[in-house]
């Protein structure tokens, strides 16, 4: 309660101060002629963020999505629906304002352009306008409650630091990105086939992971308990500092969803992508982590001694062959008849699951009032746009080539990337002249249009 009061106090103080700043923001946007800037600085730039919000941010698409069909164009619409959606802004100097709301797309656009948030988070749809919640306080304690919220998932590459050696922390590269590809494929398939959801949006977070928005009507109306149950359905990895074993697959057979994940995604990606790119058996400290997952100490010792002996006679150019060869030796030994006892039945699978199965931030998914970053934001640390990802083609997504703020403004400065014929069309939006167009069109065609059709 104290934290909420503090946030609200900051919000009131900020609203009092924003009048002059908003006017300056509008004036700066009007005065800023990017065509006169020969070179756009790299990375995140707060001044150029105003140009992005003024010229490129896809307000109409965001409004259509978050209205969930309640756009005022047919009699069954709830005209108050979008106005009961919570937004939060993180402004310059980490000033955080919650419980923002907008009546329509134009109101949202004006507010974003004026406040120029460094980050936009999207929350639940409440039973009353979040910005006017205090007006209803006298009616009772439970008058202000979330009534709808997309089922969301957050997966960060930092949670895989114990199984990747190319990067650490928020850094990401093409060698560790397959871990995110695996997460998208496994969760997307399960949401569709096991739960029957259809309208699922995947978004690159702009720095270190992916976000998933499940937008079907029945997903939006799930209770907190139901959300927690679905999140727990995906909780296979149970990492702990107190044990080496992160995954325990009990029983004579795997759950059908785990069998499907292993057969269709995990095993191939582990052997073809993760194993060679992360060189999991390259050194003793790396392969020891895998040997620690084998419950039979005699087998682990046998493999360790063999690999240590082989290492003394190997040369560096054979390291990758040794890496793959050691995995084959481990598999052959554990899959041999004499070792296929109950205790080792799932040992191979447990190793693969430990290194590849999705690792969710469980708390993000459990509660309706949890906020999640909006698509098409600019990440303030990288300058990258939070762009949609096609789950059917996520293996070809390159997080290192995502459009950046400076790149987009440079493209505008150069007259656009699509040529003069497109740029000269008076009906063409500014974002269509940049590399952002690919992402907006993907959002429209692969997600938004089918979603809106279902809302009708």
PDB file of C-alpha atoms in Angstrom, residues 230-337:
ATOM      1  CA  UNK A 230      -1.222 -22.776 -16.825  1.00  0.00           C
ATOM      2  CA  UNK A 231       2.150 -21.290 -15.900  1.00  0.00           C
ATOM      3  CA  UNK A 232       2.834 -24.291 -13.664  1.00  0.00           C
ATOM      4  CA  UNK A 233       2.021 -26.576 -16.594  1.00  0.00           C
ATOM      5  CA  UNK A 234       5.206 -25.258 -18.217  1.00  0.00           C
ATOM      6  CA  UNK A 235       7.309 -25.465 -15.058  1.00  0.00           C
ATOM      7  CA  UNK A 236       9.672 -28.329 -15.740  1.00  0.00           C
ATOM      8  CA  UNK A 237      12.933 -26.561 -14.977  1.00  0.00           C
ATOM      9  CA  UNK A 238      13.184 -26.105 -11.204  1.00  0.00           C
ATOM     10  CA  UNK A 239      16.650 -24.695 -10.777  1.00  0.00           C
ATOM     11  CA  UNK A 240      18.092 -24.391  -7.296  1.00  0.00           C
ATOM     12  CA  UNK A 241      21.446 -23.544  -5.787  1.00  0.00           C
ATOM     13  CA  UNK A 242      21.046 -26.499  -3.432  1.00  0.00           C
ATOM     14  CA  UNK A 243      21.003 -29.265  -6.018  1.00  0.00           C
ATOM     15  CA  UNK A 244      22.700 -30.110  -9.301  1.00  0.00           C
ATOM     16  CA  UNK A 245      19.577 -31.696 -10.716  1.00  0.00           C
ATOM     17  CA  UNK A 246      17.389 -29.030 -12.273  1.00  0.00           C
ATOM     18  CA  UNK A 247      14.833 -31.309 -13.946  1.00  0.00           C
ATOM     19  CA  UNK A 248      13.246 -34.483 -12.607  1.00  0.00           C
ATOM     20  CA  UNK A 249      11.147 -36.528 -15.019  1.00  0.00           C
ATOM     21  CA  UNK A 250       9.443 -39.193 -12.960  1.00  0.00           C
ATOM     22  CA  UNK A 251       7.202 -42.080 -13.951  1.00  0.00           C
ATOM     23  CA  UNK A 252       7.537 -44.801 -16.567  1.00  0.00           C
ATOM     24  CA  UNK A 253       6.579 -42.459 -19.447  1.00  0.00           C
ATOM     25  CA  UNK A 254       6.702 -38.721 -20.030  1.00  0.00           C
ATOM     26  CA  UNK A 255       3.630 -36.517 -20.143  1.00  0.00           C
ATOM     27  CA  UNK A 256       2.427 -36.276 -23.783  1.00  0.00           C
ATOM     28  CA  UNK A 257       3.294 -32.561 -23.970  1.00  0.00           C
ATOM     29  CA  UNK A 258       6.854 -33.278 -22.813  1.00  0.00           C
ATOM     30  CA  UNK A 259       7.177 -36.200 -25.219  1.00  0.00           C
ATOM     31  CA  UNK A 260       6.087 -33.929 -28.066  1.00  0.00           C
ATOM     32  CA  UNK A 261       8.445 -31.140 -27.013  1.00  0.00           C
ATOM     33  CA  UNK A 262      11.384 -33.539 -26.782  1.00  0.00           C
ATOM     34  CA  UNK A 263      10.702 -35.317 -30.070  1.00  0.00           C
ATOM     35  CA  UNK A 264       9.752 -32.263 -32.137  1.00  0.00           C
ATOM     36  CA  UNK A 265      12.041 -29.563 -30.756  1.00  0.00           C
ATOM     37  CA  UNK A 266      14.345 -30.165 -27.805  1.00  0.00           C
ATOM     38  CA  UNK A 267      16.471 -33.109 -28.918  1.00  0.00           C
ATOM     39  CA  UNK A 268      17.216 -31.757 -32.399  1.00  0.00           C
ATOM     40  CA  UNK A 269      17.968 -28.244 -31.174  1.00  0.00           C
ATOM     41  CA  UNK A 270      20.143 -29.527 -28.360  1.00  0.00           C
ATOM     42  CA  UNK A 271      22.243 -31.725 -30.652  1.00  0.00           C
ATOM     43  CA  UNK A 272      22.307 -29.470 -33.732  1.00  0.00           C
ATOM     44  CA  UNK A 273      22.431 -25.996 -32.143  1.00  0.00           C
ATOM     45  CA  UNK A 274      23.083 -25.808 -28.408  1.00  0.00           C
ATOM     46  CA  UNK A 275      25.670 -28.577 -28.112  1.00  0.00           C
ATOM     47  CA  UNK A 276      28.027 -27.292 -30.857  1.00  0.00           C
ATOM     48  CA  UNK A 277      27.489 -23.552 -30.323  1.00  0.00           C
ATOM     49  CA  UNK A 278      27.966 -23.674 -26.540  1.00  0.00           C
ATOM     50  CA  UNK A 279      30.615 -26.442 -26.678  1.00  0.00           C
ATOM     51  CA  UNK A 280      29.104 -28.131 -23.653  1.00  0.00           C
ATOM     52  CA  UNK A 281      31.769 -30.860 -23.481  1.00  0.00           C
ATOM     53  CA  UNK A 282      34.761 -28.717 -24.402  1.00  0.00           C
ATOM     54  CA  UNK A 283      36.345 -28.578 -20.950  1.00  0.00           C
ATOM     55  CA  UNK A 284      36.211 -30.509 -17.687  1.00  0.00           C
ATOM     56  CA  UNK A 285      34.253 -27.841 -15.833  1.00  0.00           C
ATOM     57  CA  UNK A 286      31.595 -27.840 -18.551  1.00  0.00           C
ATOM     58  CA  UNK A 287      31.103 -31.565 -18.943  1.00  0.00           C
ATOM     59  CA  UNK A 288      31.242 -32.048 -15.173  1.00  0.00           C
ATOM     60  CA  UNK A 289      27.954 -30.115 -14.935  1.00  0.00           C
ATOM     61  CA  UNK A 290      26.406 -32.707 -17.233  1.00  0.00           C
ATOM     62  CA  UNK A 291      27.962 -35.643 -15.417  1.00  0.00           C
ATOM     63  CA  UNK A 292      26.481 -34.278 -12.184  1.00  0.00           C
ATOM     64  CA  UNK A 293      23.035 -34.903 -13.681  1.00  0.00           C
ATOM     65  CA  UNK A 294      23.708 -38.657 -13.927  1.00  0.00           C
ATOM     66  CA  UNK A 295      22.464 -40.342 -10.737  1.00  0.00           C
ATOM     67  CA  UNK A 296      24.835 -43.326 -11.104  1.00  0.00           C
ATOM     68  CA  UNK A 297      28.279 -42.248  -9.855  1.00  0.00           C
ATOM     69  CA  UNK A 298      30.025 -45.236 -11.479  1.00  0.00           C
ATOM     70  CA  UNK A 299      28.825 -44.236 -14.953  1.00  0.00           C
ATOM     71  CA  UNK A 300      29.802 -40.598 -14.387  1.00  0.00           C
ATOM     72  CA  UNK A 301      33.277 -41.660 -13.213  1.00  0.00           C
ATOM     73  CA  UNK A 302      33.735 -43.981 -16.174  1.00  0.00           C
ATOM     74  CA  UNK A 303      32.956 -41.209 -18.657  1.00  0.00           C
ATOM     75  CA  UNK A 304      35.047 -38.637 -16.793  1.00  0.00           C
ATOM     76  CA  UNK A 305      38.139 -40.829 -16.790  1.00  0.00           C
ATOM     77  CA  UNK A 306      37.733 -41.610 -20.472  1.00  0.00           C
ATOM     78  CA  UNK A 307      37.372 -37.965 -21.454  1.00  0.00           C
ATOM     79  CA  UNK A 308      40.286 -36.841 -19.296  1.00  0.00           C
ATOM     80  CA  UNK A 309      42.520 -39.400 -20.958  1.00  0.00           C
ATOM     81  CA  UNK A 310      41.325 -38.418 -24.414  1.00  0.00           C
ATOM     82  CA  UNK A 311      41.880 -34.746 -23.625  1.00  0.00           C
ATOM     83  CA  UNK A 312      45.573 -35.300 -22.999  1.00  0.00           C
ATOM     84  CA  UNK A 313      46.038 -36.614 -26.533  1.00  0.00           C
ATOM     85  CA  UNK A 314      43.706 -34.235 -28.392  1.00  0.00           C
ATOM     86  CA  UNK A 315      44.523 -30.992 -30.178  1.00  0.00           C
ATOM     87  CA  UNK A 316      42.467 -27.824 -30.378  1.00  0.00           C
ATOM     88  CA  UNK A 317      41.141 -28.431 -33.900  1.00  0.00           C
ATOM     89  CA  UNK A 318      39.510 -31.611 -32.633  1.00  0.00           C
ATOM     90  CA  UNK A 319      37.686 -29.872 -29.780  1.00  0.00           C
ATOM     91  CA  UNK A 320      34.352 -29.695 -31.592  1.00  0.00           C
ATOM     92  CA  UNK A 321      34.577 -33.323 -32.659  1.00  0.00           C
ATOM     93  CA  UNK A 322      35.317 -34.246 -29.054  1.00  0.00           C
ATOM     94  CA  UNK A 323      32.350 -32.132 -27.977  1.00  0.00           C
ATOM     95  CA  UNK A 324      29.920 -34.055 -30.196  1.00  0.00           C
ATOM     96  CA  UNK A 325      31.675 -37.372 -29.683  1.00  0.00           C
ATOM     97  CA  UNK A 326      31.437 -37.173 -25.917  1.00  0.00           C
ATOM     98  CA  UNK A 327      27.706 -36.631 -26.108  1.00  0.00           C
ATOM     99  CA  UNK A 328      27.381 -39.717 -28.320  1.00  0.00           C
ATOM    100  CA  UNK A 329      29.449 -41.742 -25.857  1.00  0.00           C
ATOM    101  CA  UNK A 330      27.277 -40.609 -22.969  1.00  0.00           C
ATOM    102  CA  UNK A 331      24.099 -41.480 -24.851  1.00  0.00           C
ATOM    103  CA  UNK A 332      25.351 -44.889 -25.928  1.00  0.00           C
ATOM    104  CA  UNK A 333      26.385 -45.778 -22.398  1.00  0.00           C
ATOM    105  CA  UNK A 334      23.127 -44.644 -20.769  1.00  0.00           C
ATOM    106  CA  UNK A 335      20.979 -46.221 -23.482  1.00  0.00           C
ATOM    107  CA  UNK A 336      22.709 -49.584 -23.342  1.00  0.00           C
ATOM    108  CA  UNK A 337      20.606 -52.432 -22.008  1.00  0.00           C
TER     109      UNK A 337
END
